[in-house]
Amino acid sequence: MPSNNSSFIIAPLAVGSAVAAVSVFAALIFRRRSRTCSNGPSSNDAVIIGGYQSLIGDTPLLYLPHISSLLPNNVKIYVKMECLNPGGTGKDRAARSMILCAEEKGELPPPYKASMIANKADSKITNISDAPNTAVKDHSNIPDEIHAAIVTALKNTKTHGILIEGTSGSTGISLASLACTRGHGIIVAMPDDQSNQKKEFLEKLGCGVVVVKNCSISNPGHYVNVARRIWEWLNVERRYDEYYWESVMKPAGDEILNGHNNSSPPRLIRAAFMNQFENLANVTSHYTSTGPEIYSQLDGKVDAFIMSAGTGGTLVGVGAYLKERFFENLQQKHRMLSQSPPRIILVDPPGSSLFNKIKFGVAYASQQSERKLRRHRYDTLAEGIGLDRVTANFGLGCEMISWEKKAFAKRIDETSSDQNYEQISNNNASSTLQSKIIDDALSISDQQAVHMAHHLLRHEGLFVGSSSAMNVAGAIIVASQMPERSNIVTVVCDGGQRHTSRFWNRDFVVNEWGLKWPGDNVTDPLEHDILHQLGIKV
């Protein structure tokens, strides 16, 4: 039986609306943390939570009774409720890890404290700029939208540190939320095929947002490449120090810089490119937190972990921890709850090349050969998942790992983010106790994801986004093939509230994508049969 520790498992509540369901879960987890968290002073046993960062992680594992009961093999399907992190997404974990790593390396200034104003000598931002002699007097070489984003970030930073990231939205929201608490500014470049809610949320958090056309990573206009270029302008070339000093900081009366009397501008900006796809602080955050939580919540009996991949950090980090613990117990002859290693399975949307990378070793999808894509780069309704390349985080999941040497943590330390992950191999993996982290892959269609999301809402009271719907669909397919009494785990990444303009918009789904909207065809007896929609025969 699962343990009753503080990272507990909960069953869903019957609620009349999806928003109410999320609100109840949020209230429940907040009350639990209020009882167990010991950060900060207390009186009369009332504990004060220690800020945004202290709420990240320790999310509940939710048993899905209705969906589990559909299968005859007595399996149990669980979802890790990462949507209950304070930013509404599991991206909070990676965001925290990447920011702390950047601060530790000096790529970002220390977090803001009010005492920095009183003691300017400790602020470390009044050094004379060492910008090159090619400094420019205007922003004519910077596109207007990017210039506006830089100005927004400069006006909002208290440390003169600026985070820069290319993201489909969720990671940007987590980074922006944490940046607010630490005093940094932030600039996000995002593709134009994401929901409006994400962009609006980012702007409300004080983020400078740059929206670009979605395209291949080989295109300089890809959102990740645009983010990298902004970082180069601000942190590498740094020809714009004087211009932004004169046009933004002086007129704003920056309180930290008021004591600067030199004729030359200070080095205004310490910018850090978060680079979530290649930054191994991402996968490390899930290897050290999400994986151990899931393992503990099920007392180690995790038979399969299934989810989609955006950067691959969660899938690979959790999978590595679960497999590592299995092989540790096997070597130490501990009582084995499972006779075989946990299966780690990728769920991939249409147009992504990752399915073929796992199945056939080649990162390619047929949609990439089309001269003109029908909708957008990955030809899928899902947001934030699927890629046309193998990233550093995902690439670790494709390597052969020799588990008796606990090689994964060492592998992270040894791996630099600029390597070619298509060519990495583990030459020391000679033991029979070895495997790749990712075992297999499933392809889920957009139509299956739409049916799955509506089924979850009607029968489990969960209002989920597109990637979460694909995750649960994949979990059901895998569960139907597992031995009796297996425990299957997947992730609810975020709620449907961020997807009401696209994935939960009937007109968009039906008219723009040509998909069926569940409930429209009242004469079809199989429309609400989720097993039929997923191609499962029982």
Coordinates of C-alpha atoms in Angstrom, one line a residue:
M1 CA 0.0 0.0 0.0
P2 CA 1.2 3.5 -0.6
S3 CA 2.6 5.4 2.3
N4 CA 0.9 8.0 4.4
N5 CA 3.8 10.4 4.5
S6 CA 3.4 14.1 4.0
S7 CA 3.6 13.8 0.2
F8 CA 0.3 11.9 0.2
I9 CA -2.0 10.5 -2.4
I10 CA -5.5 11.9 -2.8
A11 CA -8.6 10.8 -4.6
P12 CA -10.5 13.3 -6.8
L13 CA -13.4 15.3 -5.4
A14 CA -16.8 15.4 -7.2
V15 CA -17.2 19.0 -8.2
G16 CA -19.6 20.8 -10.5
S17 CA -16.9 22.6 -12.5
A18 CA -13.3 22.2 -13.4
V19 CA -12.2 25.5 -12.0
A20 CA -13.8 24.6 -8.7
A21 CA -11.9 21.3 -8.8
V22 CA -8.5 23.1 -9.1
S23 CA -9.5 25.6 -6.4
V24 CA -10.3 22.8 -4.0
F25 CA -7.1 21.0 -4.7
A26 CA -5.1 24.2 -4.3
A27 CA -6.8 24.9 -1.0
L28 CA -6.2 21.4 0.2
I29 CA -2.5 21.4 -0.6
F30 CA -2.1 24.9 0.9
R31 CA -3.6 23.7 4.2
R32 CA -1.4 20.7 4.2
R33 CA 1.7 22.7 3.7
S34 CA 0.7 25.2 6.3
R35 CA 0.7 22.3 8.8
T36 CA 4.0 20.8 7.7
C37 CA 6.2 23.6 6.5
S38 CA 8.6 25.0 9.2
N39 CA 10.0 28.0 7.3
G40 CA 9.9 31.3 9.1
P41 CA 8.8 32.3 12.6
S42 CA 5.7 31.0 14.2
S43 CA 3.4 31.6 17.2
N44 CA 0.6 29.5 18.6
D45 CA 1.6 26.7 16.3
A46 CA 0.7 28.8 13.2
V47 CA 3.5 28.4 10.6
I48 CA 4.3 31.1 8.1
I49 CA 5.2 29.8 4.6
G50 CA 8.6 31.0 3.4
G51 CA 7.7 32.7 0.2
Y52 CA 6.9 31.5 -3.4
Q53 CA 9.9 29.3 -3.7
S54 CA 8.9 27.2 -0.6
L55 CA 5.7 26.2 -2.2
I56 CA 7.4 24.5 -5.2
G57 CA 7.3 20.7 -5.2
D58 CA 5.8 18.2 -2.7
T59 CA 2.7 18.0 -5.0
P60 CA 0.1 15.3 -4.3
L61 CA -0.2 12.1 -6.3
L62 CA -3.8 11.7 -7.4
Y63 CA -5.4 8.3 -7.9
L64 CA -7.9 8.2 -10.8
P65 CA -10.6 5.7 -9.7
H66 CA -12.9 5.9 -12.7
I67 CA -10.3 5.6 -15.4
S68 CA -8.5 2.8 -13.5
S69 CA -11.8 0.9 -13.2
L70 CA -12.2 0.9 -17.0
L71 CA -9.4 -1.7 -17.4
P72 CA -9.9 -5.4 -16.3
N73 CA -6.3 -6.0 -15.0
N74 CA -6.7 -4.1 -11.6
V75 CA -4.1 -1.5 -12.5
K76 CA -4.0 1.8 -10.7
I77 CA -3.4 5.0 -12.7
Y78 CA -2.0 8.0 -10.8
V79 CA -1.3 11.6 -11.9
K80 CA 1.3 13.8 -10.2
M81 CA -0.5 17.1 -9.8
E82 CA 2.3 19.4 -10.9
C83 CA -0.4 22.0 -11.8
L84 CA -0.6 22.6 -8.0
N85 CA 2.9 24.2 -7.9
P86 CA 2.5 28.0 -7.2
G87 CA 3.0 28.9 -10.8
G88 CA 0.4 26.3 -11.9
T89 CA 2.9 24.1 -13.6
G90 CA 5.8 21.7 -13.0
K91 CA 8.0 24.1 -14.8
D92 CA 8.4 25.9 -11.4
R93 CA 10.9 23.2 -10.4
A94 CA 13.2 23.7 -13.4
A95 CA 12.9 27.4 -13.2
R96 CA 14.0 27.5 -9.6
S97 CA 16.9 25.2 -10.4
M98 CA 18.1 27.2 -13.4
I99 CA 17.9 30.6 -11.6
L100 CA 19.7 29.4 -8.5
C101 CA 22.4 27.8 -10.7
A102 CA 22.8 31.1 -12.6
E103 CA 23.1 33.1 -9.4
E104 CA 25.6 30.6 -7.9
K105 CA 27.8 30.9 -11.1
G106 CA 27.6 34.7 -11.0
E107 CA 25.7 34.8 -14.3
L108 CA 22.9 36.7 -12.3
P109 CA 23.4 39.0 -9.4
P110 CA 22.3 37.9 -5.9
P111 CA 18.6 38.2 -5.2
Y112 CA 17.4 41.7 -4.3
K113 CA 17.4 42.9 -0.7
A114 CA 16.3 46.3 0.6
S115 CA 19.7 46.7 2.2
M116 CA 21.2 47.0 -1.3
I117 CA 19.9 50.6 -1.4
A118 CA 21.4 51.6 1.9
N119 CA 24.8 50.0 1.0
K120 CA 25.5 50.7 -2.6
A121 CA 29.0 49.2 -2.3
D122 CA 27.5 45.8 -1.9
S123 CA 25.3 46.0 -5.0
K124 CA 28.1 45.2 -7.4
I125 CA 26.5 47.1 -10.2
T126 CA 28.4 50.4 -10.2
N127 CA 31.5 49.1 -12.1
I128 CA 32.3 51.2 -15.1
S129 CA 31.1 49.6 -18.3
D130 CA 33.8 47.8 -20.3
A131 CA 31.6 48.0 -23.4
P132 CA 33.5 48.2 -26.7
N133 CA 34.3 51.4 -28.4
T134 CA 31.7 50.6 -31.0
A135 CA 28.9 51.6 -28.6
V136 CA 25.8 52.9 -30.3
K137 CA 23.6 55.9 -29.4
D138 CA 20.3 54.4 -30.4
H139 CA 18.5 51.1 -30.8
S140 CA 18.1 51.2 -34.6
N141 CA 19.7 47.8 -35.0
I142 CA 17.3 46.3 -32.5
P143 CA 13.8 45.5 -33.6
D144 CA 11.1 47.7 -31.9
E145 CA 9.4 44.8 -30.2
I146 CA 12.7 43.5 -28.7
H147 CA 13.7 47.0 -27.7
A148 CA 10.3 47.4 -25.9
A149 CA 10.9 44.1 -24.1
I150 CA 14.4 45.2 -23.0
V151 CA 13.0 48.5 -21.6
T152 CA 10.3 46.6 -19.7
A153 CA 12.9 44.3 -18.1
L154 CA 15.2 47.2 -17.2
K155 CA 12.4 49.1 -15.6
N156 CA 11.4 46.0 -13.5
T157 CA 14.8 44.7 -12.4
K158 CA 16.0 45.7 -8.9
T159 CA 19.3 43.7 -9.2
H160 CA 20.1 44.7 -12.7
G161 CA 20.0 41.0 -13.5
I162 CA 17.8 39.9 -16.4
L163 CA 16.7 36.4 -17.2
I164 CA 16.3 35.7 -20.9
E165 CA 14.5 32.6 -22.3
G166 CA 12.9 31.2 -25.3
T167 CA 9.7 29.3 -24.2
S168 CA 6.3 28.2 -25.4
G169 CA 5.0 30.0 -22.3
S170 CA 4.8 27.8 -19.2
T171 CA 8.5 27.9 -18.3
G172 CA 8.4 31.7 -18.9
I173 CA 5.6 32.1 -16.4
S174 CA 7.5 30.1 -13.8
L175 CA 10.7 32.1 -14.5
A176 CA 8.8 35.4 -14.4
S177 CA 7.1 34.5 -11.1
L178 CA 10.4 33.6 -9.5
A179 CA 12.2 36.6 -11.0
C180 CA 9.6 38.9 -9.3
T181 CA 10.5 37.4 -5.9
R182 CA 14.2 37.7 -6.5
G183 CA 14.2 41.1 -8.0
H184 CA 15.4 40.2 -11.5
G185 CA 13.9 41.4 -14.8
I186 CA 13.0 39.0 -17.5
I187 CA 12.6 38.8 -21.3
V188 CA 10.8 36.0 -23.0
A189 CA 10.7 35.1 -26.7
M190 CA 7.8 32.8 -27.5
P191 CA 6.2 31.4 -30.7
D192 CA 2.9 32.9 -32.1
D193 CA 1.0 29.6 -31.9
Q194 CA 0.5 29.6 -28.1
S195 CA -2.6 30.6 -26.2
N196 CA -3.2 34.3 -25.6
Q197 CA -3.6 33.6 -21.9
K198 CA 0.1 32.8 -21.6
K199 CA 1.2 36.0 -23.2
E200 CA -1.1 38.1 -21.1
F201 CA -0.1 36.4 -17.9
L202 CA 3.6 37.0 -18.7
E203 CA 2.9 40.7 -19.3
K204 CA 1.1 41.0 -16.0
L205 CA 4.1 39.5 -14.3
G206 CA 6.2 42.4 -15.7
C207 CA 7.9 40.3 -18.4
G208 CA 9.1 41.8 -21.6
V209 CA 7.5 39.5 -24.2
V210 CA 8.7 39.1 -27.8
V211 CA 6.4 37.0 -30.1
V212 CA 7.9 35.5 -33.2
K213 CA 6.7 33.2 -36.0
N214 CA 7.0 29.5 -35.2
C215 CA 9.7 27.9 -37.4
S216 CA 12.4 25.3 -37.3
I217 CA 15.3 25.6 -34.8
S218 CA 17.6 26.0 -37.8
N219 CA 15.9 29.3 -38.6
P220 CA 17.5 32.4 -36.9
G221 CA 14.0 33.6 -36.2
H222 CA 13.1 30.6 -34.0
Y223 CA 12.1 31.7 -30.6
V224 CA 15.1 30.1 -28.8
N225 CA 17.5 31.7 -31.3
V226 CA 15.9 35.1 -30.8
A227 CA 16.3 34.7 -27.1
R228 CA 19.9 33.8 -27.5
R229 CA 20.5 36.8 -29.8
I230 CA 19.0 39.2 -27.2
W231 CA 21.3 37.7 -24.6
E232 CA 24.3 38.3 -26.9
W233 CA 23.3 41.9 -27.5
L234 CA 23.0 42.6 -23.8
N235 CA 25.6 40.4 -22.2
V236 CA 28.3 39.7 -24.8
E237 CA 28.5 42.5 -27.3
R238 CA 27.1 45.1 -24.9
R239 CA 27.2 48.0 -27.3
Y240 CA 24.0 49.4 -25.8
D241 CA 25.1 50.1 -22.2
E242 CA 25.4 53.8 -22.7
Y243 CA 22.2 54.1 -24.7
Y244 CA 20.0 52.3 -22.1
W245 CA 21.8 54.1 -19.3
E246 CA 20.9 57.5 -20.8
S247 CA 17.4 56.7 -22.2
V248 CA 16.0 54.3 -19.5
M249 CA 17.9 54.2 -16.2
K250 CA 18.6 57.9 -15.7
P251 CA 15.1 59.1 -16.6
A252 CA 13.7 56.4 -14.3
G253 CA 15.7 57.7 -11.4
D254 CA 17.0 54.3 -10.6
E255 CA 17.4 54.3 -6.8
I256 CA 20.4 52.0 -6.7
L257 CA 22.3 54.0 -9.3
N258 CA 21.6 57.5 -7.9
G259 CA 25.0 57.6 -6.3
H260 CA 26.8 56.9 -9.6
N261 CA 28.7 60.1 -10.5
N262 CA 31.0 58.8 -13.3
S263 CA 30.7 60.2 -16.8
S264 CA 30.7 56.6 -18.2
P265 CA 27.7 54.4 -17.6
P266 CA 27.9 51.5 -15.2
R267 CA 27.7 48.0 -16.5
L268 CA 23.9 48.0 -16.4
I269 CA 23.0 44.5 -17.1
R270 CA 24.1 41.0 -16.1
A271 CA 21.9 38.9 -18.4
A272 CA 21.6 35.1 -18.2
F273 CA 20.2 32.9 -21.0
M274 CA 18.3 30.2 -19.1
N275 CA 18.4 27.8 -22.2
Q276 CA 16.0 25.3 -20.7
F277 CA 16.4 22.8 -23.5
E278 CA 20.2 22.4 -23.0
N279 CA 20.5 23.5 -19.4
L280 CA 21.0 20.3 -17.3
A281 CA 19.8 22.2 -14.1
N282 CA 16.4 21.3 -15.7
V283 CA 16.7 17.5 -15.6
T284 CA 18.6 17.7 -12.3
S285 CA 15.6 19.4 -10.6
H286 CA 13.4 16.4 -11.5
Y287 CA 16.0 13.8 -10.7
T288 CA 16.4 15.3 -7.2
S289 CA 12.8 16.2 -6.4
T290 CA 10.0 15.0 -8.6
G291 CA 11.4 11.4 -8.9
P292 CA 12.0 10.9 -5.2
E293 CA 8.6 12.3 -4.4
I294 CA 6.8 9.8 -6.7
Y295 CA 8.9 6.9 -5.4
S296 CA 8.1 7.8 -1.8
Q297 CA 4.4 8.3 -2.5
L298 CA 4.0 4.8 -3.8
D299 CA 6.5 3.2 -1.4
G300 CA 8.8 2.4 -4.4
K301 CA 6.2 0.4 -6.4
V302 CA 6.2 2.4 -9.6
D303 CA 5.8 0.0 -12.6
A304 CA 5.6 2.6 -15.4
F305 CA 6.1 6.3 -15.8
I306 CA 4.6 7.9 -18.9
M307 CA 4.6 11.4 -20.2
S308 CA 5.3 13.7 -23.1
A309 CA 8.5 15.8 -23.6
G310 CA 9.0 19.4 -24.2
T311 CA 12.6 19.8 -23.0
G312 CA 12.6 16.2 -21.8
G313 CA 13.7 17.3 -18.3
T314 CA 10.8 15.7 -16.3
L315 CA 10.6 12.5 -18.3
V316 CA 14.3 11.8 -18.1
G317 CA 14.9 13.1 -14.6
V318 CA 12.0 11.1 -13.0
G319 CA 12.8 8.0 -15.1
A320 CA 16.5 8.1 -14.1
Y321 CA 15.7 8.2 -10.4
L322 CA 13.1 5.4 -10.6
K323 CA 15.4 3.1 -12.5
E324 CA 18.4 4.0 -10.3
R325 CA 16.4 3.0 -7.2
F326 CA 15.3 -0.3 -8.8
F327 CA 18.8 -1.4 -9.7
E328 CA 20.1 -0.3 -6.3
N329 CA 17.6 -2.5 -4.5
L330 CA 18.4 -5.3 -6.9
Q331 CA 22.1 -5.1 -6.2
Q332 CA 21.6 -4.8 -2.5
K333 CA 19.1 -7.7 -2.5
H334 CA 16.4 -5.6 -0.9
R335 CA 12.8 -6.9 -1.0
M336 CA 11.7 -6.2 -4.6
L337 CA 8.2 -4.7 -5.0
S338 CA 8.5 -5.2 -8.8
Q339 CA 10.3 -8.0 -10.7
S340 CA 11.3 -5.8 -13.6
P341 CA 12.6 -2.2 -13.9
P342 CA 9.9 0.5 -14.2
R343 CA 9.0 1.2 -17.8
I344 CA 9.7 4.8 -18.9
I345 CA 7.6 5.7 -21.9
L346 CA 7.5 8.8 -24.0
V347 CA 4.1 10.2 -25.3
D348 CA 4.6 12.2 -28.4
P349 CA 2.2 14.4 -30.4
P350 CA 1.9 14.5 -34.2
G351 CA 4.8 16.0 -36.1
S352 CA 7.4 15.5 -33.4
S353 CA 10.5 13.6 -34.2
L354 CA 11.1 12.2 -30.7
F355 CA 8.8 9.2 -31.3
N356 CA 11.1 8.0 -34.1
K357 CA 14.2 8.8 -32.1
I358 CA 13.1 6.3 -29.4
K359 CA 11.6 3.8 -31.8
F360 CA 14.2 3.8 -34.6
G361 CA 17.1 5.9 -33.4
V362 CA 16.5 8.7 -36.0
A363 CA 15.0 12.1 -35.0
Y364 CA 12.7 12.7 -37.9
A365 CA 9.0 13.0 -38.6
S366 CA 7.2 13.0 -42.0
Q367 CA 5.7 16.4 -41.4
Q368 CA 9.2 17.9 -41.6
S369 CA 9.5 17.0 -45.2
E370 CA 6.5 19.1 -46.2
R371 CA 7.3 22.2 -48.1
K372 CA 4.7 24.1 -46.3
L373 CA 3.3 22.9 -43.0
R374 CA -0.5 23.0 -42.8
R375 CA -0.7 24.7 -39.4
H376 CA 2.5 25.3 -37.6
R377 CA 5.9 23.7 -37.0
Y378 CA 4.9 20.5 -35.3
D379 CA 1.4 20.2 -36.9
T380 CA -0.2 19.5 -33.5
L381 CA -2.8 21.2 -31.4
A382 CA -0.8 20.4 -28.2
E383 CA 1.3 23.2 -26.7
G384 CA 4.7 23.0 -25.2
I385 CA 5.5 19.4 -26.2
G386 CA 7.2 17.7 -29.2
L387 CA 10.4 18.7 -30.8
D388 CA 12.3 18.4 -34.1
R389 CA 15.6 17.8 -32.4
V390 CA 17.3 16.0 -29.6
T391 CA 18.1 18.4 -26.7
A392 CA 20.7 17.9 -23.9
N393 CA 18.0 17.0 -21.4
F394 CA 16.2 14.5 -23.6
G395 CA 19.5 13.1 -25.0
L396 CA 20.5 11.8 -21.6
G397 CA 17.4 9.6 -21.8
C398 CA 18.7 7.9 -25.0
E399 CA 22.0 6.9 -23.5
M400 CA 22.9 3.5 -22.1
I401 CA 23.4 3.9 -18.4
S402 CA 25.4 1.4 -16.2
W403 CA 23.2 1.5 -13.1
E404 CA 25.5 -0.3 -10.7
K405 CA 27.8 2.7 -10.8
K406 CA 25.0 5.2 -10.1
A407 CA 26.2 6.9 -13.2
F408 CA 23.3 9.3 -13.9
A409 CA 24.3 12.1 -11.4
K410 CA 27.9 11.7 -12.6
R411 CA 26.8 11.8 -16.2
I412 CA 25.1 15.2 -15.5
D413 CA 28.3 16.5 -14.0
E414 CA 30.4 15.4 -16.9
T415 CA 28.1 16.6 -19.6
S416 CA 28.5 20.1 -21.0
S417 CA 25.4 21.6 -22.6
D418 CA 27.1 22.4 -25.9
Q419 CA 27.8 18.8 -26.9
N420 CA 26.1 17.0 -29.7
Y421 CA 23.7 14.7 -28.0
E422 CA 23.1 12.6 -31.0
Q423 CA 26.6 11.3 -30.7
I424 CA 26.9 10.7 -26.9
S425 CA 27.5 7.2 -25.8
N426 CA 28.5 5.6 -22.5
N427 CA 31.6 3.5 -23.2
N428 CA 31.9 2.3 -19.6
A429 CA 28.5 0.6 -19.6
S430 CA 29.7 -3.0 -19.6
S431 CA 27.5 -4.5 -16.9
T432 CA 24.3 -6.5 -17.5
L433 CA 22.7 -4.0 -15.0
Q434 CA 22.3 -1.4 -17.7
S435 CA 19.5 0.2 -19.8
K436 CA 18.5 3.3 -21.4
I437 CA 16.2 5.6 -19.4
I438 CA 13.5 5.8 -22.0
D439 CA 12.2 2.4 -23.0
D440 CA 9.6 3.0 -25.6
A441 CA 7.4 5.7 -27.2
L442 CA 3.7 6.2 -28.0
S443 CA 2.2 8.5 -30.6
I444 CA -1.1 10.2 -29.5
S445 CA -3.3 12.1 -31.9
D446 CA -4.8 15.5 -31.3
Q447 CA -8.3 13.9 -31.5
Q448 CA -7.5 11.4 -28.9
A449 CA -6.2 14.2 -26.6
V450 CA -9.4 16.2 -27.1
H451 CA -11.5 13.1 -26.2
M452 CA -9.3 12.4 -23.2
A453 CA -9.5 15.9 -21.8
H454 CA -13.3 15.9 -22.0
H455 CA -13.5 12.5 -20.4
L456 CA -11.3 13.7 -17.5
L457 CA -13.5 16.7 -16.9
R458 CA -16.7 14.7 -16.9
H459 CA -15.6 11.7 -14.9
E460 CA -12.6 12.8 -12.7
G461 CA -13.5 16.5 -12.3
L462 CA -10.1 17.5 -13.7
F463 CA -9.8 20.5 -16.1
V464 CA -6.5 19.9 -17.9
G465 CA -4.4 21.3 -20.8
S466 CA -3.4 19.5 -24.0
S467 CA -0.2 18.0 -22.9
S468 CA -1.8 16.6 -19.7
A469 CA -4.6 15.0 -21.8
M470 CA -2.0 13.3 -24.0
N471 CA -0.1 12.1 -20.9
V472 CA -3.2 10.5 -19.4
A473 CA -4.2 9.0 -22.8
G474 CA -0.7 7.4 -23.0
A475 CA -1.0 6.2 -19.4
I476 CA -4.3 4.3 -20.2
I477 CA -2.8 2.7 -23.3
V478 CA 0.3 1.5 -21.3
A479 CA -1.8 0.4 -18.4
S480 CA -3.9 -1.8 -20.6
Q481 CA -0.7 -3.8 -21.5
M482 CA 0.7 -4.1 -18.0
P483 CA 0.5 -7.0 -15.5
E484 CA -2.2 -7.1 -12.9
R485 CA -2.0 -4.7 -10.0
S486 CA 0.6 -2.5 -11.7
N487 CA 1.0 1.2 -10.6
I488 CA 1.1 3.6 -13.6
V489 CA 2.1 7.2 -13.1
T490 CA 1.9 10.2 -15.3
V491 CA 1.7 14.0 -14.9
V492 CA -0.9 16.8 -15.0
C493 CA 1.4 19.5 -16.2
D494 CA -1.1 22.5 -16.0
G495 CA -4.8 23.3 -15.9
G496 CA -7.1 24.0 -18.7
Q497 CA -7.5 27.7 -17.7
R498 CA -4.4 28.5 -19.9
H499 CA -5.9 26.8 -22.9
T500 CA -9.4 28.2 -23.3
S501 CA -8.6 30.2 -26.4
R502 CA -7.3 27.1 -28.3
F503 CA -7.6 23.6 -26.9
W504 CA -10.8 24.3 -25.0
N505 CA -12.3 26.5 -27.7
R506 CA -14.9 24.6 -29.7
D507 CA -14.7 26.9 -32.8
F508 CA -10.9 26.7 -32.9
V509 CA -10.8 22.9 -32.5
V510 CA -13.6 22.2 -35.0
N511 CA -13.2 25.0 -37.6
E512 CA -9.4 25.6 -37.5
W513 CA -8.3 22.0 -36.9
G514 CA -11.1 20.0 -38.4
L515 CA -11.5 17.8 -35.2
K516 CA -14.6 16.5 -33.5
W517 CA -15.9 18.2 -30.4
P518 CA -17.0 15.6 -27.8
G519 CA -20.8 15.8 -27.3
D520 CA -21.7 17.2 -30.7
N521 CA -22.6 13.8 -32.1
V522 CA -25.3 12.6 -29.7
T523 CA -26.2 9.7 -32.0
D524 CA -22.8 8.0 -31.8
P525 CA -22.9 5.5 -28.9
L526 CA -19.1 5.2 -29.0
E527 CA -18.3 8.9 -28.8
H528 CA -17.9 8.8 -25.0
D529 CA -16.2 5.4 -24.9
I530 CA -12.7 6.5 -24.1
L531 CA -11.2 3.1 -24.6
H532 CA -12.6 2.9 -28.1
Q533 CA -11.2 6.4 -28.9
L534 CA -7.8 5.2 -27.7
G535 CA -8.0 2.0 -29.7
I536 CA -8.0 -0.2 -26.6
K537 CA -9.9 -3.5 -26.8
V538 CA -10.8 -5.2 -23.5

